[in-house]
Coordinates of C-alpha atoms in Angstrom, one line a residue:
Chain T
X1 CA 119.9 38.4 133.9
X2 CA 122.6 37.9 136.5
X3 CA 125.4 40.3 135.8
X4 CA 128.4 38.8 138.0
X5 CA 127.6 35.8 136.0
X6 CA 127.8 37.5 132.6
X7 CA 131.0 39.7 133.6
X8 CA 132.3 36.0 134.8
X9 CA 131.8 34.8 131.2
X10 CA 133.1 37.9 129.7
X11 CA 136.3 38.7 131.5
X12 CA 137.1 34.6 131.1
X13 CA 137.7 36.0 127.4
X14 CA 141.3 37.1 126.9
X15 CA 141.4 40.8 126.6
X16 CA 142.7 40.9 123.1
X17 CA 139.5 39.0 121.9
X18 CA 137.0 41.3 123.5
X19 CA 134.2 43.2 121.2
X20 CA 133.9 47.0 122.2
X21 CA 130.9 46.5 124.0
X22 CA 132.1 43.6 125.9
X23 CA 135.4 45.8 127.5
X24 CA 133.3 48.0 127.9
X25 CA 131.0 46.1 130.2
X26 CA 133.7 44.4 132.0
X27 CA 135.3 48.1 133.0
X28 CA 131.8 49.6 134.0
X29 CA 131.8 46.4 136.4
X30 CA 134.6 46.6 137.9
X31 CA 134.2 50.2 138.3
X32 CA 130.6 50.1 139.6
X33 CA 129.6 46.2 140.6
X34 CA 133.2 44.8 141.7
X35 CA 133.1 44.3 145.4
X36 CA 129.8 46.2 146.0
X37 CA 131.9 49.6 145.0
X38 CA 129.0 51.7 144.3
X39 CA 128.3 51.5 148.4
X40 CA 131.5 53.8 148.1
X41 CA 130.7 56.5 146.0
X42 CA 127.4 56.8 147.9
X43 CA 129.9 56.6 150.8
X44 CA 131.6 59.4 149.5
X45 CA 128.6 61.7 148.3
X46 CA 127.1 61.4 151.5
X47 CA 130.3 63.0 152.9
X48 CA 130.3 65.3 150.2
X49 CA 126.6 66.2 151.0
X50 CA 127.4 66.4 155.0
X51 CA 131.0 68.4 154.4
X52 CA 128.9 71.0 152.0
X53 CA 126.3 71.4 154.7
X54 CA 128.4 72.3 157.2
X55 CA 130.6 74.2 155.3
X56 CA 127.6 76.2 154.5
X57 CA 126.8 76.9 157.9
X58 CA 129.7 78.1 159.0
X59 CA 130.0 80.1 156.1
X60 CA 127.1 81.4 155.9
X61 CA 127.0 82.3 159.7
X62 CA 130.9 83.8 159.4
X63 CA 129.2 85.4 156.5
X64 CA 126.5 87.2 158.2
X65 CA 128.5 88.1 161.0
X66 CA 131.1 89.8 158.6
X67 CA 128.9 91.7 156.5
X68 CA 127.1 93.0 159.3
X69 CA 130.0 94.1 161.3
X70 CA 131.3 96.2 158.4
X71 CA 128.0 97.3 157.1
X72 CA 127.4 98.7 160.4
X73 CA 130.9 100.4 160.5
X74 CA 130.4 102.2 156.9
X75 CA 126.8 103.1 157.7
X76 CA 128.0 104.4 161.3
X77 CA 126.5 108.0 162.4
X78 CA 129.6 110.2 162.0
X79 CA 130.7 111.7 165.4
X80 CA 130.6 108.5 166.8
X81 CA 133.4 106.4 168.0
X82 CA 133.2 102.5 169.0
X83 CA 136.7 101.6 169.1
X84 CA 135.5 97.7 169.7
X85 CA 133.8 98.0 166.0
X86 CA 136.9 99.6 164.6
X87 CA 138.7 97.1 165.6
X88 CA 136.7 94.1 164.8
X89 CA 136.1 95.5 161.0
X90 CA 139.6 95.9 160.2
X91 CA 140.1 92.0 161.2
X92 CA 137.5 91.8 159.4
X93 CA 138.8 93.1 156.5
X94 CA 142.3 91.2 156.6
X95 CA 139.9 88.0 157.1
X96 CA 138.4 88.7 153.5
X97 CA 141.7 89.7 151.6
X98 CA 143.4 87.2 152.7
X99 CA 141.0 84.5 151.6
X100 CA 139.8 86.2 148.4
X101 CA 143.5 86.2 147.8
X102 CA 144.9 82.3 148.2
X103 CA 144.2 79.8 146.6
X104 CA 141.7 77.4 148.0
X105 CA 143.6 74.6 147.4
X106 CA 147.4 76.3 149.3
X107 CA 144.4 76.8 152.4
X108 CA 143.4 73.6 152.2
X109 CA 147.1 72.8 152.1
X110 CA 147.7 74.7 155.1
X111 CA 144.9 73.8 157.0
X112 CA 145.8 70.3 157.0
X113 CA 149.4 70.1 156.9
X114 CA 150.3 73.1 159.5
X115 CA 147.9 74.0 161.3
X116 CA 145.6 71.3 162.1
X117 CA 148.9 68.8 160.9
X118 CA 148.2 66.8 163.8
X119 CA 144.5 66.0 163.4
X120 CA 143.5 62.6 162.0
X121 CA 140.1 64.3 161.2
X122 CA 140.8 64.9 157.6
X123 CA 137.2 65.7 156.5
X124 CA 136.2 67.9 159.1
X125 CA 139.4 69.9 158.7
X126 CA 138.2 70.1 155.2
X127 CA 134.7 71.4 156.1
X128 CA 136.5 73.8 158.2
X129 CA 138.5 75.4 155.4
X130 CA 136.0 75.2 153.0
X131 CA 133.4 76.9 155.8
X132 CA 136.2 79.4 156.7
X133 CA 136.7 80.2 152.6
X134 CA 132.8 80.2 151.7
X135 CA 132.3 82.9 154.4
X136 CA 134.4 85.6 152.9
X137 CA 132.9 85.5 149.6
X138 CA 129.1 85.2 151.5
X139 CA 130.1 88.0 153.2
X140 CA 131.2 90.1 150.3
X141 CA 127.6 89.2 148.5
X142 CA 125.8 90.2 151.5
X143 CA 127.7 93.5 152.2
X144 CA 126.8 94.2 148.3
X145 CA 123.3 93.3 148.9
X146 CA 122.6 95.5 152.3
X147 CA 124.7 98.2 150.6
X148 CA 122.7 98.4 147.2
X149 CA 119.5 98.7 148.7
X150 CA 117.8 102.6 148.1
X151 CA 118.9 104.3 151.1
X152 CA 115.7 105.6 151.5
X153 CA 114.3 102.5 153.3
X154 CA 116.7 102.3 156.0
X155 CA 115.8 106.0 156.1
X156 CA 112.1 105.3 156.4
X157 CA 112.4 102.9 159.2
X158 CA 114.6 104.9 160.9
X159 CA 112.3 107.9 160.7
X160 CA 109.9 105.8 162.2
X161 CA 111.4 105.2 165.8
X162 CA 113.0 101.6 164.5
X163 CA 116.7 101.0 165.7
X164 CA 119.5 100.2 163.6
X165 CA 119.2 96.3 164.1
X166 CA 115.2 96.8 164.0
X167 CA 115.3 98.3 160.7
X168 CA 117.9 96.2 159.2
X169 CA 116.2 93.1 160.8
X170 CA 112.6 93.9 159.6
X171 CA 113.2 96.0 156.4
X172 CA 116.7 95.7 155.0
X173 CA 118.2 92.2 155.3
X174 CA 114.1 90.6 153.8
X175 CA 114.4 92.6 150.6
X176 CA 118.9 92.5 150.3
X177 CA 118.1 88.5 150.4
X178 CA 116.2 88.8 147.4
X179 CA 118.3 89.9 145.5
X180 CA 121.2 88.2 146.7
X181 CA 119.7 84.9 145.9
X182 CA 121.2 84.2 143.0
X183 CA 124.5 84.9 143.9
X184 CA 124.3 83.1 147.0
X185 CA 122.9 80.5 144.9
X186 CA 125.9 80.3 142.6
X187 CA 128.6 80.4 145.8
X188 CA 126.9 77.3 147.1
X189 CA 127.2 75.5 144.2
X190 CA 131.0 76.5 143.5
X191 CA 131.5 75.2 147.5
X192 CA 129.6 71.8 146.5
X193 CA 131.8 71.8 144.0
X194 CA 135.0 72.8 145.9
X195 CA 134.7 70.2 148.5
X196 CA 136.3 67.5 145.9
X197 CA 139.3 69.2 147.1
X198 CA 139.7 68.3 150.0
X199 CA 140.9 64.9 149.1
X200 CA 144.0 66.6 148.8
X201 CA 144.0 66.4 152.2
X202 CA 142.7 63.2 152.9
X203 CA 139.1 63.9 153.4
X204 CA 137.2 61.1 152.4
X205 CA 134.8 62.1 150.1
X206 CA 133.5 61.0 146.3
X207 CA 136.7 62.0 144.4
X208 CA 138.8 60.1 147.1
X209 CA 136.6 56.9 146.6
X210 CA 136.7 57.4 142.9
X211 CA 141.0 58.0 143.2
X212 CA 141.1 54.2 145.3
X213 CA 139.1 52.9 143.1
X214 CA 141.2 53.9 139.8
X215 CA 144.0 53.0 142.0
X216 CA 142.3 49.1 142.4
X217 CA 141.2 49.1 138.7
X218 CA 143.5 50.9 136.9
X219 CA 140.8 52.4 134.8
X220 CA 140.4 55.7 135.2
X221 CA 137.1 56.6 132.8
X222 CA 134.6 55.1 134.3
X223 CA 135.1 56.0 138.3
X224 CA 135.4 60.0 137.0
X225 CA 132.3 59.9 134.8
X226 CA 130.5 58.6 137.5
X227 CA 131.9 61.0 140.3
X228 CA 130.7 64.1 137.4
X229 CA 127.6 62.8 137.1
X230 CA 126.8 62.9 140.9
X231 CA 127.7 66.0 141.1
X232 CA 125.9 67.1 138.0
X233 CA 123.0 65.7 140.0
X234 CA 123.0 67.6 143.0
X235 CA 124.1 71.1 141.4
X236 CA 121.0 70.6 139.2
X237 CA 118.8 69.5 142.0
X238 CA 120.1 72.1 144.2
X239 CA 119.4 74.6 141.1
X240 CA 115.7 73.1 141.2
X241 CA 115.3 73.8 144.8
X242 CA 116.4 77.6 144.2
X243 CA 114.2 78.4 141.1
X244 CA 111.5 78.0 143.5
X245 CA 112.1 79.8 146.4
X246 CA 113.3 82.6 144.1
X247 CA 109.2 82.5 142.9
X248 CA 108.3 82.4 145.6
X249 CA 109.9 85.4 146.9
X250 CA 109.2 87.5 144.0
X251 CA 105.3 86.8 144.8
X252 CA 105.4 90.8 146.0
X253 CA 106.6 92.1 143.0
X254 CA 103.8 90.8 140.5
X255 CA 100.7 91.2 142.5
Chain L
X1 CA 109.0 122.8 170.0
X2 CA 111.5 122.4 167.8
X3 CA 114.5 125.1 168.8
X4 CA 117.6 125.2 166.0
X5 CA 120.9 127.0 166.8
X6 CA 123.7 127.6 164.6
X7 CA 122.7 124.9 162.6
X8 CA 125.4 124.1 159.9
X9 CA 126.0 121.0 157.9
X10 CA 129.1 119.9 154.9
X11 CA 129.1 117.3 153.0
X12 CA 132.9 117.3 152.3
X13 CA 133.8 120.3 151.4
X14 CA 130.7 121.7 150.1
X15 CA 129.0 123.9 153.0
X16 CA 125.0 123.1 152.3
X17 CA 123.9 125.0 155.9
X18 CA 125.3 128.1 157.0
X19 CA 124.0 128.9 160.6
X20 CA 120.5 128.2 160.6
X21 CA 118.4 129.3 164.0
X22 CA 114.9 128.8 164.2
X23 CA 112.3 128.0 166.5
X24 CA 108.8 125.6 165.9
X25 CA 106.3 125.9 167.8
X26 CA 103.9 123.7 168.7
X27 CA 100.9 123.8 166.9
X28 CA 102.8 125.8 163.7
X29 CA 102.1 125.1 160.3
X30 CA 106.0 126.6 158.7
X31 CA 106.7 126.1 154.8
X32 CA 110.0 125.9 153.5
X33 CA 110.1 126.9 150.0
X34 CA 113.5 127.9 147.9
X35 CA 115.4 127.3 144.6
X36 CA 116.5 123.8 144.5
X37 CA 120.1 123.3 146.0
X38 CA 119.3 125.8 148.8
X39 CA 119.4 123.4 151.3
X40 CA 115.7 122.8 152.2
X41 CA 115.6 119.0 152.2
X42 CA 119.2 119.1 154.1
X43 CA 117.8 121.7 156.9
X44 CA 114.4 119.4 157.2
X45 CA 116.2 116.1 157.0
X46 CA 119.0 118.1 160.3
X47 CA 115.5 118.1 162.4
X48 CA 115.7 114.6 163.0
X49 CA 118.9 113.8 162.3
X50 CA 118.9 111.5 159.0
X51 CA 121.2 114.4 158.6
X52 CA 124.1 114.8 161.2
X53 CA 124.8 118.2 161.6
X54 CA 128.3 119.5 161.6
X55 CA 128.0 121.8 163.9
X56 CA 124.7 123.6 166.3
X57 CA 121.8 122.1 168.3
X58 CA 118.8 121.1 167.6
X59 CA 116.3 121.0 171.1
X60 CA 113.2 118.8 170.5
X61 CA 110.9 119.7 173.5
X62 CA 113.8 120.5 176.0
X63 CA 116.2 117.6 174.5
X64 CA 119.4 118.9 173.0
X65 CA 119.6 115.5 170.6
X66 CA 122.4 116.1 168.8
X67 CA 124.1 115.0 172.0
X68 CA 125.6 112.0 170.9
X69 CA 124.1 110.7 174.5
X70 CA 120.3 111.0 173.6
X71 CA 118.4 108.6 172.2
X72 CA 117.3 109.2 169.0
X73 CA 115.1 106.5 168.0
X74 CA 113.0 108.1 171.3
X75 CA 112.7 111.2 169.6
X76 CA 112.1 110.3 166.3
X77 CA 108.8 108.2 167.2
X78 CA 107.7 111.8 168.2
X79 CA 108.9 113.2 164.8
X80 CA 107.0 111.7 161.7
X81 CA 108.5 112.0 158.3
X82 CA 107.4 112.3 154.8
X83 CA 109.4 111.5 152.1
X84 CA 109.7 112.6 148.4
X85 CA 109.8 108.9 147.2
X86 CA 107.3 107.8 149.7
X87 CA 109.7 104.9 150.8
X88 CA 107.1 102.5 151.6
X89 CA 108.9 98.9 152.3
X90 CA 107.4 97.5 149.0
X91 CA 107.9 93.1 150.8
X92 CA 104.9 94.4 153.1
X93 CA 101.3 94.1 152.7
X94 CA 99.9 98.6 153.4
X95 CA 99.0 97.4 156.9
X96 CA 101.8 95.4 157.9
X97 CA 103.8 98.9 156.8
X98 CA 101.1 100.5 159.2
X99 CA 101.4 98.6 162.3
X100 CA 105.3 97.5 162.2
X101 CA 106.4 100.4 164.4
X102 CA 104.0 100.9 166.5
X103 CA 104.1 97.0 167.5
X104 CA 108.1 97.3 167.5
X105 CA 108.0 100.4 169.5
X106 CA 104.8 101.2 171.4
X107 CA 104.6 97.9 172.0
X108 CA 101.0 97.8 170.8
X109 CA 98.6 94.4 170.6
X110 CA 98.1 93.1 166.4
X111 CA 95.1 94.2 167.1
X112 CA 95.3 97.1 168.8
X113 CA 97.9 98.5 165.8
X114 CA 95.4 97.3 163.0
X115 CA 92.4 99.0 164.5
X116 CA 94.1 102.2 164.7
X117 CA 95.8 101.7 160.8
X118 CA 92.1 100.7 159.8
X119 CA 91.1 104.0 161.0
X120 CA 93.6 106.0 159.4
X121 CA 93.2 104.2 156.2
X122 CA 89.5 104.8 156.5
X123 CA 90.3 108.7 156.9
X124 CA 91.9 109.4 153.6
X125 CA 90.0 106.6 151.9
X126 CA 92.1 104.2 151.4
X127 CA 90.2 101.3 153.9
X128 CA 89.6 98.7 150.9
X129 CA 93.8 98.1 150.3
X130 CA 94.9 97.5 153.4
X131 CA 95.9 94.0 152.1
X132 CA 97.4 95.3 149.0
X133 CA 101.6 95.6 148.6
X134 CA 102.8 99.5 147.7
X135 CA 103.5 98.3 143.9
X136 CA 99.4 97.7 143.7
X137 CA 99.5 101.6 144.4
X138 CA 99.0 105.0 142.6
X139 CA 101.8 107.2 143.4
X140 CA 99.0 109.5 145.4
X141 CA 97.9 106.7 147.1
X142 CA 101.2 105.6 148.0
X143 CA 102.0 108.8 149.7
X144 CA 98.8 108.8 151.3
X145 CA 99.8 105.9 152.9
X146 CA 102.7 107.2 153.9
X147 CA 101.5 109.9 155.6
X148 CA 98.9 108.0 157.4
X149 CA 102.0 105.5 158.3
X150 CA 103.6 108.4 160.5
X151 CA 100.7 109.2 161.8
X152 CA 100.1 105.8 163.8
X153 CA 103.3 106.6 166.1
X154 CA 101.1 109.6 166.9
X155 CA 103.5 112.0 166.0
X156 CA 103.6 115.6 167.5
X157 CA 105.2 116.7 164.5
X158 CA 105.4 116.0 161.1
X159 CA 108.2 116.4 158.3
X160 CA 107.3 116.8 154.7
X161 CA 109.9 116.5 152.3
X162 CA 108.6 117.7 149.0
X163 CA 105.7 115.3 149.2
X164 CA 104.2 116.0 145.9
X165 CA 107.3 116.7 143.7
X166 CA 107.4 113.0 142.7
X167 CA 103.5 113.0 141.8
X168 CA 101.7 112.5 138.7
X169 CA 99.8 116.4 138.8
X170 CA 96.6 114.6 138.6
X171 CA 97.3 112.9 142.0
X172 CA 99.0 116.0 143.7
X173 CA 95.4 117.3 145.1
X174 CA 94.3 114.3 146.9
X175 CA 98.0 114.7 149.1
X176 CA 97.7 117.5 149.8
X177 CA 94.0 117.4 150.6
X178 CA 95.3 115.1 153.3
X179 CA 97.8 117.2 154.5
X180 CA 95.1 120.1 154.5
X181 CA 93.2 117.8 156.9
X182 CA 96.2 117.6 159.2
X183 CA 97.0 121.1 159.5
X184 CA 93.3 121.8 160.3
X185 CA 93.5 118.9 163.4
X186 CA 96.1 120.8 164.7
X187 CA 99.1 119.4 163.7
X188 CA 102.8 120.8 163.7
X189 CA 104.4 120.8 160.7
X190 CA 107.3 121.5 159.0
X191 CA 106.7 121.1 155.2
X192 CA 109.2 121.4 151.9
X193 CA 107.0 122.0 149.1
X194 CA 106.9 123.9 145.6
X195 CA 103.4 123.9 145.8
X196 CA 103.1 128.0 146.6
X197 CA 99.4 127.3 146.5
X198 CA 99.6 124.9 149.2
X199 CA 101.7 127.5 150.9
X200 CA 99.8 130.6 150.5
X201 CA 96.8 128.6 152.2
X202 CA 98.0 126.4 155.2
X203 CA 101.0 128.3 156.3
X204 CA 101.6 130.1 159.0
X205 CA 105.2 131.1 158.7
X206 CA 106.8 130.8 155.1
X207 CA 110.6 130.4 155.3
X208 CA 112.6 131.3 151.9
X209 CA 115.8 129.1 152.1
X210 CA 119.0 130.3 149.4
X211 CA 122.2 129.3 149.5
X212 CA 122.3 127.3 152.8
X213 CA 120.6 130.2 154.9
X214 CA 116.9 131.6 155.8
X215 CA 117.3 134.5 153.5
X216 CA 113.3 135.5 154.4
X217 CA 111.3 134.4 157.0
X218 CA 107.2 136.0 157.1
X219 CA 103.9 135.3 156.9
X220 CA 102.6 133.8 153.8
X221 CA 100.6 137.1 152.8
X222 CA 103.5 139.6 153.4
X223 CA 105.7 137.2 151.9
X224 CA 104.0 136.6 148.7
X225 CA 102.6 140.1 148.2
X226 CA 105.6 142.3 148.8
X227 CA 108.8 139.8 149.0
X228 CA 111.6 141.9 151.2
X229 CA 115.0 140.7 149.8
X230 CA 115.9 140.4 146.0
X231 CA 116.5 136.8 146.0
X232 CA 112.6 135.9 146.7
X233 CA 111.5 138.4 144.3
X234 CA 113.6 136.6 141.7
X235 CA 112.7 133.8 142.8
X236 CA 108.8 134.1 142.6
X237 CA 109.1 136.0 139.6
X238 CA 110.0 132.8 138.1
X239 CA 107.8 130.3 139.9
X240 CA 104.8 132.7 139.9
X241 CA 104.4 133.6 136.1

């Protein structure tokens, strides 16, 4: 069946004669066929996809390097000064409060419109923030993770000659990223989600397709539902993906 | 070996060592027994500083290392421990534990480090579960493995912190038997133990530790059979009935 010709014969019908099914074929259309408009949400999601990814990795890695840094202060051997660490963990620690406590949106805000006002770059400004924001709270479920594991094993591998970075390297950081998993798990998926915020910015990803296309259509139900169900999609994909590495990693604990 | 001075450690306020000095020497098999809270563990766990002391030296063969300056992780390959819990790292196979260090730090070949764990295994029977993880493990086993874990940095001494106390009784023999073995090779060590048994037999030197000092130090025959100060008489009064 050829469907521009069918929404041709149906939107040739004036509006106030239209069945229920019939509108709401002719809005789905517009929303989804019109124009080849799908090409844009895919457009958009693959932005979405490439913004989360690198927004992971620089979370992540500003993540790491946080929770390291002020692991390694707390845990330092008293009697010992390092000024340098000192000094880096309580910028450190200004870095977390003061992300933990603004909104991700006023960052995004600031990002764009002060501090980076003058880049045209609107997604990757957005990456950026959302990279920046994403590490604080990776960093804070790391620290928790290196810090709740039995003292005795750092102890053991220290006993054993290891050094510091040796024994967190081999011993620590494999069995904290166990049980971190699922909290890391759940702060990916809330920066998947977060990164339909930076169309508040400009950054050109599925919510911004889905806005310019409400903005063509005036309709606003069908480009929404569609732009959820993407992102249903890939939070339950990306759900998929974790419930098997987390098998996988527990293959240890049930031998 | 092993040379203590003025040895005193606080956590906080609360003054756990009170001037400790005492000397190990090579080749000496010294018990540390005591009523819990006497600062046993804390004085064992000073030796290679999983404990920083607040104050004294320790001197490991001619090393002061509580200078901030020395290298620790040097002297601890020297200084095996034991721990109550065993502390095996539970996401690695028993020789993967076994040969980690001495790969890291001796820089030995795979194989080299797994011929020499094989052996050790082999010595206190526990050859056929070198692929097995610690949770596939008695607790007796586990601490066997523990043992023989120190023992492939070929340590020159070894620290036992109350080895047995976590043990099912049933599995406390076939540790100790191990530890036996040890002591007869020639080993020094410095063990925490409540296992008077274990100390009447192996021990050269018993050390009583109360409230954060040596309140008795003798030979395990003197010190079991007429106990000098009032505080070890109370105290195996109770664990000797």
């Amino acid at each position: 069946m050829d469907l521009s010709g069918l929404y041709e014969s149906i939107s040739a019908i004036p509006a106030a004669e239209l069945s229920g099914w019939q509108s709401f074929f002719v809005k789905f259309y517009r929303a989804w066929f019109m124009n080849g408009r799908w090409t844009q949400y895919f457009e958009g999601l693959l932005a979405t996809i490439e913004v989360t990814a690198a927004a992971l990795a620089i979370g992540v890695a500003l993540g790491v390097i946080v929770a390291v840094v002020r692991t390694a202060y707390a845990q330092r051997r008293p009697g010992t000064h390092n000024p340098l660490l000192a000094v880096v963990d309580f910028i450190f620690k200004i870095y977390v409060t003061v992300i933990r406590g603004t909104p991700m949106m006023v960052q995004l805000l600031i990002m764009g419109f002060v501090v980076f006002s003058s880049s045209r770059n609107f997604t990757l400004v957005g990456a950026l923030t959302l990279g920046i924001n994403s590490g604080a709270y990776v960093s804070e479920i790391i620290r928790g993770g290196l810090m709740s594991l039995d003292p005795g094993q750092a102890e053991a591998g220290r006993s054993l000659g290891l050094s510091y970075i040796q024994t967190m390297w081999h011993i620590v950081i494999p069995q904290a990223f166990k049980t971190i998993l699922p909290s890391l798990g759940n702060e990916f998926i809330v920066l998947l989600k977060d990164t339909s915020l930076i169309s508040v910015i400009g950054g050109k990803e599925v919510v911004y397709f889905a806005q310019a296309i409400v903005a063509r259509t005036y309709e606003a139900m069908f480009p929404y539902i569609i732009t959820a169900v993407m992102y249903l999609i890939m939070v339950m994909g990306f759900s998929y993906l974790q419930s098997i590495l987390e098998r996988r990693l527990r293959a240890s604990d049930r031998r | 070996m092993i040379d203590v001075k003025g040895l005193t450690k606080a956590f906080g306020d609360n003054l756990v060592l009170k001037g400790i000095d005492e000397h190990i020497y090579p080749g000496e098999k010294v018990v540390v027994i005591g009523p819990s809270g006497g600062g046993k563990s804390t004085f064992l766990r000073c030796l290679n500083l999983l404990e920083t002391p607040t104050s004294g030296t320790i001197t490991f063969k001619g090393t002061d290392i509580t200078d901030p300056k020395s290298d620790i992780n040097k002297h601890r390959q020297k200084m095996g421990m034991v721990f109550q819990h065993f502390n095996l790292f539970p996401h690695m196979t028993i020789l993967r534990n076994m040969t980690l260090a001495p790969m890291k730090l001796l820089h030995k070949s795979k194989s080299e480090a797994e011929a020499k764990a094989m052996q050790l295994l082999e010595r206190v029977g526990l050859a056929d579960r070198a692929g097995s993880y610690p949770s596939q493990l008695s607790g007796g086993q586990k601490q066997r493995v523990a043992i023989v874990r120190a023992l492939c940095m070929e340590p020159e001494v070894m620290l036992f912190d109350e080895p047995t106390s976590a043990l099912d009784p049933e599995m406390v023999g076939e540790v100790l038997d191990v530890m036996k073995s040890l002591a007869n090779d020639g080993m020094t060590m410095v063990v925490v133990t409540h296992e008077m048994g274990f100390a009447k037999e192996v021990g050269d030197r018993i050390l009583f530790m109360d409230g954060g000092v040596i309140a008795e130090r003798n030979t395990p025959e003197a010190f079991f059979d007429h106990p000098q100060t009032e505080r070890a008489q109370n105290f195996l009064a109770k664990v000797l009935m």
